[in-house]
Each structure stands twice: as structure tokens, then as C-alpha cells.
PDB file of C-alpha atoms in Angstrom:
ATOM      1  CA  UNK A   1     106.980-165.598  29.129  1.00 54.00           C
ATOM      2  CA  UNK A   2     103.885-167.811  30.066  1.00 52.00           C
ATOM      3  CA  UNK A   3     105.471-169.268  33.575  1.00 59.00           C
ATOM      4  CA  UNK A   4     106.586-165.704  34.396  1.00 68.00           C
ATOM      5  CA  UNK A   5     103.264-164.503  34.001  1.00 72.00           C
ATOM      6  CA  UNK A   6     101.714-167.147  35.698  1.00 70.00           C
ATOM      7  CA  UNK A   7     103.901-166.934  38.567  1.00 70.00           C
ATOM      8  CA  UNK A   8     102.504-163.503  38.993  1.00 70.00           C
ATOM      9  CA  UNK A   9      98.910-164.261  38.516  1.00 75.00           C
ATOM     10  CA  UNK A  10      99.649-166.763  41.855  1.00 71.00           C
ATOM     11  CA  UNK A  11     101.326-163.860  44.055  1.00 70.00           C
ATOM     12  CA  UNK A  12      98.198-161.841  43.136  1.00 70.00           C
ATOM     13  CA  UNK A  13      96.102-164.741  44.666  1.00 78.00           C
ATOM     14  CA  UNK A  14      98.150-164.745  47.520  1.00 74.00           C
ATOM     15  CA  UNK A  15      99.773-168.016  46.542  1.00 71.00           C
ATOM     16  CA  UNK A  16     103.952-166.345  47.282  1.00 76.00           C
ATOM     17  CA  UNK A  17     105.329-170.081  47.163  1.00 79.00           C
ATOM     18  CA  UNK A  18     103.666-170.997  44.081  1.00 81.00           C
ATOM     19  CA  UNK A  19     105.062-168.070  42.504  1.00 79.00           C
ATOM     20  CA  UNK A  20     108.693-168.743  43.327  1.00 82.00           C
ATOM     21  CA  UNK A  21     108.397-172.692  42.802  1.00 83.00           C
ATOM     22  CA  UNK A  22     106.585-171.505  38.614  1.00 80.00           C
ATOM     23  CA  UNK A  23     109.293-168.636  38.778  1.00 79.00           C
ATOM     24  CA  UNK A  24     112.640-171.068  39.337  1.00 81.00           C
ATOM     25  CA  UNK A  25     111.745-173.942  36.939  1.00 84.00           C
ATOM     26  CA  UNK A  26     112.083-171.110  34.419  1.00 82.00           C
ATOM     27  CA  UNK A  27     115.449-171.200  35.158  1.00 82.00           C
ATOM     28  CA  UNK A  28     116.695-173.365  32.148  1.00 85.00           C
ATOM     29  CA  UNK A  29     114.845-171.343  29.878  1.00 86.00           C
ATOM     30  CA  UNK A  30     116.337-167.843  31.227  1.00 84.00           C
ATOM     31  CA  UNK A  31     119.728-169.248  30.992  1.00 84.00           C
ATOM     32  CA  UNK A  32     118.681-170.518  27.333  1.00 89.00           C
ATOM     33  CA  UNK A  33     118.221-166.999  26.239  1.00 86.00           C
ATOM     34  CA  UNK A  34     121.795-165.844  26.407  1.00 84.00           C
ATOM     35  CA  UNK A  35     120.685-162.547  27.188  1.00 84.00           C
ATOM     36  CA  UNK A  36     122.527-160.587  29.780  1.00 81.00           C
ATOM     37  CA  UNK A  37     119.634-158.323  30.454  1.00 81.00           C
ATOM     38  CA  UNK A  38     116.828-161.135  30.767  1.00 83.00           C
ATOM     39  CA  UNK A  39     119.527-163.170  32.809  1.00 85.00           C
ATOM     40  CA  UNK A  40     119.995-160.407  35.241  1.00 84.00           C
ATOM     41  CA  UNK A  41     116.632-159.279  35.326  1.00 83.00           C
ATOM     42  CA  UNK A  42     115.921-163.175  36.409  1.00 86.00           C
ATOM     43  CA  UNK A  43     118.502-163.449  39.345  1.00 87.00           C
ATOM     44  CA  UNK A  44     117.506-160.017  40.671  1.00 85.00           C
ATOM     45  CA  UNK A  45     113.916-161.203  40.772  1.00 85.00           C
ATOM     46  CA  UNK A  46     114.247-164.481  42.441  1.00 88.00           C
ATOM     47  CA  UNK A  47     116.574-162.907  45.012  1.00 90.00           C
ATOM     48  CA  UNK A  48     114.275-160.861  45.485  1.00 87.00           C
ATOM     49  CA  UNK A  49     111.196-163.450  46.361  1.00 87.00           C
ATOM     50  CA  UNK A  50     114.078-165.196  48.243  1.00 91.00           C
ATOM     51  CA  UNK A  51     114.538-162.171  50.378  1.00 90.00           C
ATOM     52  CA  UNK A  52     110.642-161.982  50.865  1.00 88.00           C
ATOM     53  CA  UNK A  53     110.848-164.985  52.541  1.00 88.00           C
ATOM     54  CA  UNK A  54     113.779-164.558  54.665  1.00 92.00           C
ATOM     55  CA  UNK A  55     116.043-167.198  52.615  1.00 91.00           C
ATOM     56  CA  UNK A  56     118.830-165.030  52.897  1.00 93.00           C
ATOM     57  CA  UNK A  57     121.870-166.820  51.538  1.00 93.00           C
ATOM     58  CA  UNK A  58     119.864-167.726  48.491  1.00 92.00           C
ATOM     59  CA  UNK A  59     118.423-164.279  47.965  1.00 91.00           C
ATOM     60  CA  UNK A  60     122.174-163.414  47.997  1.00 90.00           C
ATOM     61  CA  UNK A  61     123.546-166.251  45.523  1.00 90.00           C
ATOM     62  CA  UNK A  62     121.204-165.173  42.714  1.00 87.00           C
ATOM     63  CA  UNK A  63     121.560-161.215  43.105  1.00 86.00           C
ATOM     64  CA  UNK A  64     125.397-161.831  43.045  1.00 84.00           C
ATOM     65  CA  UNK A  65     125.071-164.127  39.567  1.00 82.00           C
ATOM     66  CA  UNK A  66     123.041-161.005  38.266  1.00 78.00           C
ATOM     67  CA  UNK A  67     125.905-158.504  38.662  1.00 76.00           C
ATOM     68  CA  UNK A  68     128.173-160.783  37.152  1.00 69.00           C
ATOM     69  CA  UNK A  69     127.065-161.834  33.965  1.00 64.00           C
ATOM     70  CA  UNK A  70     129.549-160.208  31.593  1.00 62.00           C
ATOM     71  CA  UNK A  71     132.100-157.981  32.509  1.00 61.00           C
ATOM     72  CA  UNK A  72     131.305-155.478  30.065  1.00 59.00           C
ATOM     73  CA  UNK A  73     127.425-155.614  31.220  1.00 59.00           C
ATOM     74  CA  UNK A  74     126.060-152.348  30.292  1.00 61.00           C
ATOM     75  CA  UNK A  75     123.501-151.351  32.994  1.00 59.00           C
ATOM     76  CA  UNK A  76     120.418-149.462  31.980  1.00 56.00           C
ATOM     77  CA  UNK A  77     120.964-146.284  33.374  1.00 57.00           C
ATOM     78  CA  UNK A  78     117.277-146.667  35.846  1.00 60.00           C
ATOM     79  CA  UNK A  79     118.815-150.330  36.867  1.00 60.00           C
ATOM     80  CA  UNK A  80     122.073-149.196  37.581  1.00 62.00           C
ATOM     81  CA  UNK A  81     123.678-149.973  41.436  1.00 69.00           C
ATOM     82  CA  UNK A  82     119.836-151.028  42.240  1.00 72.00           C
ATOM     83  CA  UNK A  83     121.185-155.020  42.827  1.00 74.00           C
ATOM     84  CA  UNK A  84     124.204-153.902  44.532  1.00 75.00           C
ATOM     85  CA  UNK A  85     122.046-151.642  47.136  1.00 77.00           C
ATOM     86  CA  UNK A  86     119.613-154.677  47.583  1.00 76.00           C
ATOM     87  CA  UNK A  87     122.473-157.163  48.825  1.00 82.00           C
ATOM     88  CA  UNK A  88     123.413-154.393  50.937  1.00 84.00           C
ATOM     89  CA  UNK A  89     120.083-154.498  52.638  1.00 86.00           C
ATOM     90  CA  UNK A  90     120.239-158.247  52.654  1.00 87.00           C
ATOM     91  CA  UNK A  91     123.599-158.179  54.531  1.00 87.00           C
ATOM     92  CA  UNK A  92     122.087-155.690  56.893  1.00 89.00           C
ATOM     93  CA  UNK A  93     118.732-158.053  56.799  1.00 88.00           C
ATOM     94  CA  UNK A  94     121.155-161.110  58.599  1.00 86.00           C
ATOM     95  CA  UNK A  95     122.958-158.420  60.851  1.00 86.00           C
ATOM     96  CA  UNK A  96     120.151-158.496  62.710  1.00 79.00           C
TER      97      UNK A  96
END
């Protein structure tokens, strides 16, 4: 993944924006895959640079769509719960 590495190479310069603008056109690709674990992986990762940047309702739309992929979604067993305990601290994030 060229644009995913790229994206990173512009959060190690400092360049946060840069690296979410590079990280969502991916977005058609990712969905391209078909892959529940590279899908996932995606939306947890963008919410995630969402959150970072206090864009809380979008942080929370793409960690939801990466808990519910498939239903039978087998987590790895190191992944499992971890997107479910981040939109609890994004809830408690807009609490405040």
C-alpha cells in the first residue's frame, strides 16, 4: 500500500493533515479489497486520526463501520474489543 505508506512518511514530517487527506482517498481501494480484516483495520485507523484531531462524530462513523463488517467477523484475538473500548473513550472525549 503506496498511499498508506506515504501517508505515514507525512505524519513523521509532522504533516498530520496530509496524512489523513493521502489516508481517505484510499478509501475506494480499501473497500475494493473485500477484505474484512483490511476494511476494519482501515476504519479503525482513520477514526483514529479523526479522533487526533478532535472530529469526533467522524472518528465515531468509521470505528462503528469497522465493527460491523460481517457478522461473523472473526477478531484476531490481540484486536479483539480494542475498537469498541476506543468509541468508548470517544464518547467520554465529547462528555466533556
Amino acid at each position: 500500500m503506496l498511499n498508506s505508506n506515504l501517508a505515514n512518511a507525512y505524519a513523521n514530517k509532522g504533516h498530520d493533515h496530509t496524512r489523513l487527506k493521502v489516508f481517505a482517498d484510499i478509501h475506494p481501494i480499501i473497500l475494493k479489497t473485500k477484505n474484512p480484516q483490511i476494511i476494519r483495520n482501515y476504519h479503525h485507523r482513520i477514526g483514529s486520526y479523526y479522533y487526533g484531531f478532535n472530529e469526533l462524530d467522524k472518528a465515531l462513523e468509521h470505528l462503528y463501520k469497522g465493527i460491523f463488517i460481517e457478522e461473523d467477523f472473526v477478531y484476531h484475538p490481540g484486536f479483539a474489543g480494542a475498537t469498541e473500548i476506543f468509541i468508548a473513550s470517544v464518547y467520554f472525549k465529547k462528555t466533556k
